[in-house]
Amino acid sequence: MTHRALPSVLVSLVLLACAPGAEQEAGDSPPILEATIDLSIGSAEGSGADVFGRVGGVLGMPDGRILVSDLQANEIRVFDADGHHLFTFGREGEGPGDLGGPCCLALGPDGTVWVREAMNGRYSAFEVGADGAQFIRTVRQRHGAMGLMAPLTFDAEGRLVDVGERVSPNGDGSERVRYHLDSDGEIASTDVVVPASLTTLGSHLVQRETADGPAVFYLWQPFGSRAVSAHGPRGRWALAVTGEYEVMTWHGLAVDTLVGGVGTGPPLTADELQAGQAAMERDADRVGVRVADFPFGLPENRTPISQLYYDDLGRLWVELSASRGDARAAEVWNDDGILEARVTWPASVSLGTVSWIGDGVALGVARDELGVESVVRLRY
């Protein structure tokens, strides 16, 4: 079966965004920029600062230093531009300056380093100096989505943007939201980023009675369409359904629709089809239904879009789906809705929520065949 069509709520938003002058399409083929690795920080064994448990976020500083948050160690490690360890700050805990699940680093408008604490349900700010860091303050998250990793950004007024989830006002599921927090940590405004009708896209709901009472199970279509969002500097954000290359972007009061020229993703391999079928059979056994009862099957192709994210300049990166082992690629759209470039980079390097991308340079996470992580710098 093919991927599901766009839900009516997204179609309505697309129609709104496609007002005269709002829709931008890919024109001539953009220049292709090949990103190559010029620095790798990471060791497979030992006790040094370059041995990472799980990288939760990376940040490039204006002076070239590299900050890496480790989710398992609950600390942030600072390296110079050549990858040498300078110092570490933070420790596991819930007190001032302690960290719980640190991820998603960002520079605040005043130059302080902010970190999203996924397990402590808060944001903490530090002043990072030449040889150490000083804790400044914390701001509590305004939602209950503990453990959620999402980009940490600031809007055009310098307010922290708190991305989380809540039960929709209609009670028809959960929705992804953005809370703009003022200097006191109070909600100044709210954006609904992914409505409840899209958060379960590509899933099949099954209700079952358990020893603890009624339970709801979501069975997901392998390689199916999903709603994805991105959050960038100065309040920018974007929304797409991965089965169609139509991305809606919001910046201030402007709403644009970016239409790419990629219609489908690469065909699924025999191994991927086998793995997808096995996953559906496991889900069916888990909840006591038949695979034939699922309202979806396996698609023939991957979706055209893999994920969305912004760089530090406010450009939107639309990462395209790729076959396993193939080089990754993203199309980069500037603030005027013009397709500026296509960037390719090694398959082993992940960009996205935990990455940092600047002008001609990016910091991502590489993972080897044993799952050992390292932080790499790309030049493009």
C-alpha positions in Angstrom: 0.0 0.0 0.0 1.1 3.6 -0.5 1.5 6.2 2.2 -1.7 7.8 3.5 -2.9 11.1 1.9 -2.5 14.3 3.8 -5.1 14.6 6.6 -7.8 17.2 6.2 -6.4 19.5 8.9 -3.0 19.7 7.1 -4.7 20.2 3.7 -6.6 23.2 5.3 -3.3 24.6 6.6 -1.7 24.1 3.2 -4.5 26.0 1.5 -4.0 28.8 3.9 -0.3 28.9 3.3 -0.8 28.8 -0.5 -2.2 32.3 -0.6 -0.7 34.4 -3.5 3.0 34.8 -3.1 3.2 32.2 -0.2 4.1 29.1 -2.1 7.7 28.5 -3.2 8.8 25.6 -5.4 12.2 24.2 -6.2 13.4 25.8 -9.5 16.7 25.1 -11.1 18.8 22.4 -9.5 20.6 23.9 -6.5 24.4 23.6 -6.0 25.4 20.3 -4.3 27.8 20.8 -1.4 29.7 17.8 -0.1 30.3 17.9 3.7 33.4 16.1 4.9 34.6 15.3 8.4 37.6 17.4 9.5 37.4 16.5 13.3 36.3 13.6 15.3 36.0 13.5 19.1 35.4 10.1 20.6 37.0 6.9 21.9 35.6 3.4 22.2 37.1 2.6 25.6 38.9 4.2 28.5 37.8 6.8 31.0 38.6 10.0 29.2 36.3 12.9 28.5 36.0 11.7 24.8 34.2 8.5 25.9 30.5 9.3 25.6 27.7 7.3 27.0 25.0 8.9 24.9 25.4 12.3 23.3 22.4 14.5 24.1 23.4 17.7 22.3 26.3 19.6 20.8 26.9 23.3 20.4 29.4 25.3 18.5 30.6 28.4 20.4 31.6 31.7 18.7 35.2 31.1 19.6 35.3 27.6 18.0 34.9 25.6 21.2 32.6 22.6 21.2 30.2 21.7 24.0 28.9 18.2 24.3 26.2 17.1 26.7 26.2 13.4 27.9 22.8 12.0 28.8 24.2 9.1 30.8 26.9 11.0 32.7 24.6 14.0 33.2 27.4 16.5 32.5 28.6 18.9 29.8 32.1 18.6 28.4 33.9 21.5 26.7 36.5 20.9 24.0 38.7 23.4 22.1 38.5 23.8 18.3 41.1 21.0 17.9 39.1 18.6 20.0 41.2 18.8 23.2 39.2 18.5 26.4 39.2 21.7 28.5 36.8 21.1 31.4 33.5 19.5 32.4 30.6 21.0 34.3 27.4 19.7 35.8 26.6 16.5 37.7 23.6 14.3 38.2 21.0 15.8 40.5 18.1 18.1 40.9 19.7 21.0 42.7 20.9 24.3 41.2 23.6 23.6 38.6 22.8 19.8 38.6 21.6 18.1 35.5 19.1 15.4 34.7 19.1 14.2 31.1 20.9 17.2 29.6 20.2 17.6 25.9 19.6 20.2 23.2 22.1 23.0 23.9 21.7 26.6 22.7 23.1 30.0 23.1 20.7 32.5 24.7 20.3 36.1 23.4 22.8 37.3 26.0 25.4 34.7 25.2 24.6 32.3 28.1 24.5 28.6 27.4 21.1 27.0 28.0 20.5 23.2 28.3 17.2 21.4 28.2 17.0 18.9 31.1 14.7 16.2 29.7 14.5 14.3 33.0 14.3 17.2 35.4 11.6 19.0 33.4 13.4 22.3 33.3 16.0 24.5 31.4 19.2 25.6 33.0 21.5 28.5 32.0 25.2 28.7 32.5 27.9 31.3 31.9 30.7 29.4 30.2 34.1 31.0 30.8 37.6 30.2 29.7 38.2 27.6 32.4 34.8 26.8 33.9 31.1 27.4 34.0 28.9 29.2 36.5 25.2 28.3 37.0 22.9 31.3 36.4 19.3 30.1 36.8 16.6 27.6 35.8 13.2 27.8 34.1 10.6 25.1 34.6 9.0 23.4 31.6 5.3 24.1 31.3 4.3 20.7 30.2 4.5 17.1 31.5 6.3 15.5 28.7 9.2 14.1 30.7 12.1 12.7 28.7 11.1 14.5 25.5 14.1 15.8 23.5 13.3 18.8 21.4 15.3 21.8 20.1 15.9 24.6 22.5 15.3 28.0 20.8 14.4 31.6 21.5 11.8 33.7 19.6 12.2 37.1 18.0 11.6 38.8 21.4 14.3 36.7 23.1 11.8 34.5 25.0 12.6 30.9 25.5 10.5 28.5 23.4 9.4 25.5 25.4 8.4 22.6 23.1 6.3 19.9 24.7 3.0 18.0 24.5 -0.4 18.3 26.1 -3.9 16.8 25.9 -5.8 18.7 23.2 -8.6 20.9 24.3 -11.1 18.6 22.5 -9.8 15.6 24.3 -9.1 13.7 21.1 -5.5 13.0 21.8 -2.2 14.8 22.5 -0.8 17.7 20.5 2.7 19.1 20.2 2.9 22.7 21.4 5.3 25.6 21.8 5.1 27.8 25.0 6.8 31.1 24.7 8.1 31.9 28.2 8.7 35.4 29.5 11.6 36.4 31.8 9.7 35.0 34.8 9.1 31.7 33.2 5.4 32.4 32.6 3.6 31.6 29.4 3.3 34.6 27.1 1.9 32.8 24.1 1.3 29.3 22.7 1.6 27.7 19.3 0.0 24.4 18.3 2.7 22.8 16.2 1.4 19.3 15.6 -2.4 19.0 16.1 -3.8 15.8 17.7 -5.1 14.6 14.3 -1.5 14.3 13.1 0.3 13.0 16.1 -1.0 9.4 15.5 -0.6 9.6 11.7 0.6 6.2 10.4 -0.8 4.3 13.4 -3.6 1.8 14.2 -5.3 2.1 17.6 -6.2 -1.1 19.4 -8.1 -1.2 22.8 -7.6 -4.1 25.1 -8.6 -5.1 28.6 -5.6 -5.8 30.9 -5.2 -6.8 34.5 -4.8 -3.1 35.3 -7.9 -2.1 33.3 -8.5 -1.0 29.7 -5.4 -0.1 27.7 -4.8 1.6 24.4 -2.1 0.3 22.1 -0.7 2.2 19.0 0.6 0.0 16.2 2.8 2.0 13.8 3.2 1.4 10.1 6.9 0.6 9.4 8.4 3.2 7.0 5.0 5.0 7.0 4.3 8.7 7.0 4.7 10.8 10.1 4.2 14.4 11.1 7.5 16.1 11.7 8.3 19.6 13.0 11.3 21.8 13.3 12.1 24.8 15.5 14.6 27.5 14.6 16.0 30.8 15.8 13.9 34.0 16.2 10.7 32.0 16.5 10.8 30.1 13.2 9.1 26.7 13.0 8.0 24.2 10.3 5.6 21.3 9.9 5.4 18.5 7.3 4.1 15.1 6.7 7.0 12.9 5.6 5.0 11.3 2.8 4.7 14.5 0.8 7.5 17.1 0.1 5.3 20.0 1.1 6.6 21.9 4.2 4.8 24.7 5.9 7.0 27.3 7.6 6.1 30.1 10.1 8.3 33.1 10.7 6.6 35.9 12.4 3.2 36.5 10.7 4.4 35.0 7.4 3.3 31.4 6.5 4.9 29.8 3.4 4.7 26.4 1.8 7.9 25.0 0.4 7.4 22.4 -2.4 10.3 20.2 -3.2 10.9 18.2 -6.4 11.4 14.8 -4.7 8.2 12.7 -5.1 9.2 9.5 -3.4 12.0 8.1 -1.4 14.2 5.2 -2.4 12.7 1.7 -2.7 12.7 -0.5 0.4 15.3 -3.3 0.2 14.4 -6.9 0.6 15.9 -6.8 4.1 13.9 -3.7 5.1 10.7 -5.3 3.8 11.4 -8.5 5.8 12.2 -6.4 8.9 9.0 -4.4 8.5 6.8 -7.5 8.1 8.4 -9.0 11.2 7.7 -5.8 13.2 4.0 -5.9 12.2 3.8 -9.5 13.2 5.3 -8.8 16.6 2.8 -6.0 17.2 -0.1 -8.2 16.1 1.0 -10.9 18.5 1.4 -8.4 21.3 -2.2 -7.2 21.2 -3.9 -10.4 19.9 -4.9 -9.3 16.4 -4.0 -10.4 12.8 -1.7 -8.5 10.5 -4.5 -8.7 8.0 -6.6 -6.5 10.3 -4.2 -3.6 10.1 -5.5 -0.7 7.9 -2.0 -0.5 6.3 0.6 -2.6 4.8 4.2 -2.1 3.9 4.9 0.7 1.4 7.1 0.1 -1.6 9.3 3.2 -1.0 10.6 5.2 1.9 8.9 8.6 2.4 10.6 11.5 0.5 11.3 13.4 3.8 13.2 11.9 6.7 13.2 14.9 9.1 13.3 18.7 9.4 15.7 21.0 11.3 17.0 24.5 11.3 20.6 25.8 11.3 21.9 28.6 13.3 21.3 31.1 10.5 17.6 30.3 10.4 17.7 28.2 7.2 15.5 25.1 7.1 17.1 21.8 6.3 14.8 19.2 4.8 16.7 15.9 5.1 15.7 13.4 2.4 15.2 9.7 3.0 18.2 7.5 2.0 18.8 3.8 1.7 20.7 2.3 4.5 24.5 2.9 4.0 24.0 5.6 1.3 25.2 9.2 1.9 22.7 11.5 3.6 21.4 14.6 1.9 19.3 17.6 2.9 17.9 20.5 0.8 18.5 23.9 2.5 15.9 26.6 2.1 16.7 30.2 3.1 14.5 32.6 4.9 13.0 33.9 1.6 11.8 30.4 0.7 14.5 29.9 -1.9 16.1 26.5 -2.3 19.7 27.5 -1.7 21.7 24.2 -1.8 21.7 20.5 -1.4 24.2 19.3 1.2 25.5 15.7 1.4 27.4 14.0 4.2 28.6 10.5 5.3 25.9 8.0 6.2 27.3 7.4 9.7 26.7 11.0 10.8 23.4 12.1 12.2 22.2 15.7 12.2 18.9 16.9 13.6 17.7 17.5 17.2 21.1 17.0 18.8 23.2 18.7 16.2 24.4 22.2 15.6 24.8 23.7 12.2 26.4 27.0 11.4 27.7 28.7 8.2 29.7 26.1 6.3 30.2 24.0 9.4 28.1 21.5 11.3 28.5 19.3 14.5 26.8 16.0 14.4 27.0 12.5 16.0 28.6 9.5 14.4 27.9 5.9 15.5 30.0 2.9 14.5 28.8 -0.6 13.9 29.1 -1.4 17.7 27.0 1.7 18.6 29.9 3.7 20.0 29.2 7.4 19.5 31.6 10.2 18.6 31.1 13.9 17.9 32.2 15.0 14.4 32.7 18.3 12.7 31.6 18.6 9.1 32.8 21.3 6.7 30.6 22.0 3.7 
